[in-house]
Amino acid sequence: DTAVSQTPKYLVTQMGNDKSIKCEQNLGHDTMYWYKQDSKKFLKIMFSYNNKELIINETVPNRFSPKSPDKAHLNLHINSLELGDSAVYFCASSPDSGSGYEQYFGPGTRLTVT
Amino acid sequence: QQQVKQSPQSLIVQKGGISIINCAYENTAFDYFPWYQQFPGKGPALLIAIRPDVSEKKEGRFTISFNKSAKQFSLHIMDSQPGDSATYFCAAGTYKYIFGTGTRLKVLA
């Protein structure tokens, strides 16, 4: 009965490869997010979807492409992986996209690019 | 205008002591200020949050103090316990939250 789940938990791959991270929430929330946490623990928002519609698209290389097949799922596809993409990627969800809603984070996916 | 500055970077406190973490923001449009707690290998989890229309909010041992004119807010952990050892993030925003750089708290037994 995990609220926000991500797969895989660990991902080790080589430069130039393409990989995907999947996220699912069973909270019935309308809004989902992708965050990147770098080696210094800095947490930065990348994307947000509300009811399958992209509402936040930060300055992220276009090698990163989110996709929301339905409001319970938000996947992240990364093309042509680079060393600098190594980080922990967190998916999160909230009841809605406005201010003041608690964001529930998943356990994270540690991506290591070699 | 989008930065949230957090200090200190790390903090060591004796069991039973008070832990204080400070944050400052720039954007006066921000109207929600949550604090998140993150344990190693886990995702951040909401600890406590405040709106700018109140100056203080307390939940158990955790208190947020908010100074709107100074654009600063802080987290106080009273009677700190070893189980509180974690990384704490402040955040600020409206529909989008900007996170601080984190404070690694260690509470000594």
Tab-separated table of C-alpha atoms in Angstrom:
chain	number	residue	atom	x	y	z
A	1	ASP	CA	0.000	0.000	0.000
A	2	THR	CA	2.893	2.336	-0.836
A	3	ALA	CA	1.605	5.832	-1.549
A	4	VAL	CA	4.164	6.906	-4.161
A	5	SER	CA	6.302	4.199	-5.701
A	6	GLN	CA	9.164	4.416	-8.156
A	7	THR	CA	10.950	1.807	-10.238
A	8	PRO	CA	13.739	1.028	-10.383
A	9	LYS	CA	15.288	2.028	-7.060
A	10	TYR	CA	18.795	1.857	-8.508
A	11	LEU	CA	19.840	2.367	-12.111
A	12	VAL	CA	23.419	2.029	-13.319
A	13	THR	CA	24.059	2.678	-16.978
A	14	GLN	CA	26.659	3.941	-19.410
A	15	MET	CA	26.926	7.300	-21.073
A	16	GLY	CA	24.882	7.622	-24.217
A	17	ASN	CA	22.217	5.126	-23.186
A	18	ASP	CA	18.497	5.872	-22.906
A	19	LYS	CA	16.644	4.974	-19.718
A	20	SER	CA	13.249	5.412	-18.110
A	21	ILE	CA	12.075	5.765	-14.524
A	22	LYS	CA	8.493	4.960	-13.630
A	23	CYS	CA	6.338	6.491	-10.920
A	24	GLU	CA	2.910	5.560	-9.629
A	25	GLN	CA	0.774	7.068	-6.880
A	26	ASN	CA	-2.278	5.468	-5.306
A	27	LEU	CA	-3.381	8.532	-3.334
A	28	GLY	CA	-5.867	9.758	-5.900
A	29	HIS	CA	-3.889	12.966	-6.337
A	30	ASP	CA	-4.235	15.186	-9.382
A	31	THR	CA	-0.683	16.539	-9.499
A	32	MET	CA	2.636	14.776	-9.876
A	33	TYR	CA	6.226	16.028	-9.942
A	34	TRP	CA	9.757	15.031	-10.805
A	35	TYR	CA	12.624	16.374	-8.704
A	36	LYS	CA	16.372	15.932	-9.055
A	37	GLN	CA	18.581	15.723	-5.956
A	38	ASP	CA	22.251	16.120	-6.719
A	39	SER	CA	25.259	14.849	-4.789
A	40	LYS	CA	25.117	17.889	-2.502
A	41	LYS	CA	21.515	17.049	-1.613
A	42	PHE	CA	20.172	20.055	-3.488
A	43	LEU	CA	16.554	19.329	-4.455
A	44	LYS	CA	15.268	20.970	-7.618
A	45	ILE	CA	11.960	20.631	-9.379
A	46	MET	CA	12.071	19.478	-12.987
A	47	PHE	CA	8.497	18.920	-14.131
A	48	SER	CA	4.951	18.862	-12.876
A	49	TYR	CA	1.758	17.457	-14.352
A	50	ASN	CA	-1.780	18.215	-13.285
A	51	ASN	CA	-4.403	15.804	-14.594
A	52	LYS	CA	-2.000	14.652	-17.307
A	53	GLU	CA	-1.267	18.239	-18.395
A	54	LEU	CA	2.264	19.655	-18.126
A	55	ILE	CA	2.174	22.715	-15.850
A	56	ILE	CA	5.791	23.129	-14.759
A	57	ASN	CA	8.717	22.663	-17.097
A	58	GLU	CA	11.901	23.985	-15.555
A	59	THR	CA	15.115	24.653	-17.434
A	60	VAL	CA	15.936	21.019	-18.051
A	61	PRO	CA	17.812	19.625	-21.063
A	62	ASN	CA	15.383	18.366	-23.678
A	63	ARG	CA	17.002	14.937	-23.299
A	64	PHE	CA	14.592	14.637	-20.364
A	65	SER	CA	11.021	13.933	-21.363
A	66	PRO	CA	8.207	13.295	-18.897
A	67	LYS	CA	5.101	11.418	-19.846
A	68	SER	CA	1.856	11.023	-17.938
A	69	PRO	CA	-0.348	8.249	-19.360
A	70	ASP	CA	-2.934	8.910	-16.632
A	71	LYS	CA	-3.058	10.991	-13.496
A	72	ALA	CA	-1.739	8.144	-11.339
A	73	HIS	CA	1.435	7.684	-13.372
A	74	LEU	CA	4.297	9.949	-14.343
A	75	ASN	CA	7.310	8.498	-16.108
A	76	LEU	CA	10.633	10.123	-16.891
A	77	HIS	CA	12.583	9.183	-19.981
A	78	ILE	CA	16.168	10.299	-20.382
A	79	ASN	CA	17.960	10.130	-23.718
A	80	SER	CA	21.710	10.124	-24.343
A	81	LEU	CA	22.630	9.941	-20.683
A	82	GLU	CA	25.561	12.061	-19.487
A	83	LEU	CA	27.787	11.808	-16.405
A	84	GLY	CA	26.119	14.922	-14.974
A	85	ASP	CA	22.752	13.172	-14.963
A	86	SER	CA	23.923	11.035	-12.044
A	87	ALA	CA	21.646	11.940	-9.152
A	88	VAL	CA	18.678	10.740	-7.153
A	89	TYR	CA	15.387	11.393	-8.912
A	90	PHE	CA	12.282	11.763	-6.790
A	91	CYS	CA	8.709	11.536	-7.902
A	92	ALA	CA	6.108	13.307	-5.778
A	93	SER	CA	2.377	13.877	-5.818
A	94	SER	CA	-0.041	16.343	-4.249
A	95	PRO	CA	-3.823	16.641	-4.150
A	96	ASP	CA	-3.785	19.639	-6.464
A	97	SER	CA	-1.387	22.086	-8.089
A	98	GLY	CA	-2.127	25.184	-6.025
A	99	SER	CA	-0.267	26.594	-3.079
A	100	GLY	CA	-0.334	24.899	0.281
A	101	TYR	CA	-0.722	21.298	-0.772
A	102	GLU	CA	1.552	18.737	0.845
A	103	GLN	CA	3.783	16.964	-1.609
A	104	TYR	CA	4.266	13.254	-0.948
A	105	PHE	CA	7.604	11.978	-2.160
A	106	GLY	CA	8.512	8.551	-3.431
A	107	PRO	CA	11.604	6.661	-2.229
A	108	GLY	CA	13.776	7.915	-5.068
A	109	THR	CA	15.700	6.347	-7.935
A	110	ARG	CA	19.473	6.566	-7.714
A	111	LEU	CA	20.815	6.955	-11.235
A	112	THR	CA	24.515	6.385	-11.796
A	113	VAL	CA	25.954	7.092	-15.224
A	114	THR	CA	29.416	5.643	-15.895
B	1	GLN	CA	14.172	36.201	-6.590
B	2	GLN	CA	13.821	32.442	-6.678
B	3	GLN	CA	16.457	31.496	-4.088
B	4	VAL	CA	15.855	30.131	-0.630
B	5	LYS	CA	18.954	30.371	1.547
B	6	GLN	CA	19.270	27.885	4.390
B	7	SER	CA	21.732	27.752	7.283
B	8	PRO	CA	23.577	26.116	8.863
B	9	GLN	CA	24.716	23.439	6.457
B	10	SER	CA	25.223	21.037	9.353
B	11	LEU	CA	24.333	21.041	13.010
B	12	ILE	CA	25.313	18.900	15.965
B	13	VAL	CA	23.143	19.056	19.061
B	14	GLN	CA	23.148	17.181	22.338
B	15	LYS	CA	20.128	15.065	23.213
B	16	GLY	CA	17.533	17.272	24.869
B	17	GLY	CA	18.882	20.434	23.301
B	18	ILE	CA	17.230	22.856	20.879
B	19	SER	CA	18.001	22.631	17.162
B	20	ILE	CA	17.495	25.814	15.145
B	21	ILE	CA	17.604	26.007	11.363
B	22	ASN	CA	17.132	29.269	9.497
B	23	CYS	CA	15.894	30.132	6.029
B	24	ALA	CA	15.556	33.330	4.048
B	25	TYR	CA	13.634	33.951	0.865
B	26	GLU	CA	13.488	36.778	-1.642
B	27	ASN	CA	10.202	36.523	-3.497
B	28	THR	CA	7.424	38.318	-1.611
B	29	ALA	CA	4.838	36.418	-3.661
B	30	PHE	CA	5.666	33.187	-1.854
B	31	ASP	CA	2.738	32.184	0.339
B	32	TYR	CA	3.560	28.738	1.660
B	33	PHE	CA	6.580	27.687	3.684
B	34	PRO	CA	6.955	23.968	4.439
B	35	TRP	CA	9.736	22.113	6.182
B	36	TYR	CA	10.662	18.630	5.032
B	37	GLN	CA	12.609	15.929	6.849
B	38	GLN	CA	14.683	13.397	4.915
B	39	PHE	CA	16.298	10.265	6.298
B	40	PRO	CA	19.120	8.538	4.373
B	41	GLY	CA	17.812	6.512	1.459
B	42	LYS	CA	14.295	7.923	1.783
B	43	GLY	CA	12.292	10.645	0.134
B	44	PRO	CA	11.592	13.937	1.933
B	45	ALA	CA	8.490	13.989	4.141
B	46	LEU	CA	6.523	17.027	5.254
B	47	LEU	CA	7.216	17.946	8.857
B	48	ILE	CA	5.366	21.218	9.396
B	49	ALA	CA	4.306	24.182	7.263
B	50	ILE	CA	3.191	27.774	7.730
B	51	ARG	CA	1.395	30.522	5.834
B	52	PRO	CA	2.640	34.135	6.036
B	53	ASP	CA	-0.464	35.324	7.888
B	54	VAL	CA	0.795	33.795	11.162
B	55	SER	CA	4.092	34.371	12.952
B	56	GLU	CA	4.405	31.007	14.634
B	57	LYS	CA	3.125	27.474	14.321
B	58	LYS	CA	3.803	24.657	16.741
B	59	GLU	CA	3.284	20.939	16.298
B	60	GLY	CA	4.616	18.850	19.139
B	61	ARG	CA	8.341	19.501	19.512
B	62	PHE	CA	8.534	21.334	16.174
B	63	THR	CA	7.905	25.078	15.823
B	64	ILE	CA	8.130	27.367	12.818
B	65	SER	CA	8.807	31.035	13.488
B	66	PHE	CA	7.997	33.348	10.596
B	67	ASN	CA	9.121	36.958	10.096
B	68	LYS	CA	7.375	38.367	7.048
B	69	SER	CA	9.081	41.766	7.095
B	70	ALA	CA	12.528	40.177	7.244
B	71	LYS	CA	11.554	37.453	4.779
B	72	GLN	CA	12.927	34.833	7.133
B	73	PHE	CA	11.595	31.726	8.794
B	74	SER	CA	13.096	29.152	11.074
B	75	LEU	CA	12.515	25.672	12.427
B	76	HIS	CA	13.009	24.986	16.113
B	77	ILE	CA	13.209	21.414	17.354
B	78	MET	CA	12.760	21.299	21.094
B	79	ASP	CA	14.093	18.444	23.229
B	80	SER	CA	16.036	17.100	20.236
B	81	GLN	CA	16.318	13.312	20.090
B	82	PRO	CA	18.753	10.990	18.282
B	83	GLY	CA	15.812	9.906	16.095
B	84	ASP	CA	15.626	13.479	14.802
B	85	SER	CA	18.998	13.016	13.100
B	86	ALA	CA	18.208	13.650	9.449
B	87	THR	CA	18.510	16.279	6.743
B	88	TYR	CA	16.013	19.114	6.967
B	89	PHE	CA	14.892	21.229	4.036
B	90	CYS	CA	12.971	24.441	4.118
B	91	ALA	CA	10.963	25.379	1.068
B	92	ALA	CA	8.987	28.354	-0.130
B	93	GLY	CA	6.685	29.029	-3.003
B	94	THR	CA	3.221	29.220	-4.398
B	95	TYR	CA	2.249	26.501	-6.850
B	96	LYS	CA	5.918	25.590	-7.159
B	97	TYR	CA	8.255	25.115	-4.189
B	98	ILE	CA	11.866	26.256	-4.115
B	99	PHE	CA	13.884	24.181	-1.682
B	100	GLY	CA	16.723	25.338	0.532
B	101	THR	CA	20.082	23.624	0.395
B	102	GLY	CA	19.413	21.404	3.406
B	103	THR	CA	20.757	21.099	6.950
B	104	ARG	CA	22.229	17.854	8.155
B	105	LEU	CA	21.271	17.496	11.821
B	106	LYS	CA	22.970	15.067	14.143
B	107	VAL	CA	21.662	14.645	17.667
B	108	LEU	CA	24.139	13.030	20.019
B	109	ALA	CA	22.833	10.507	22.518
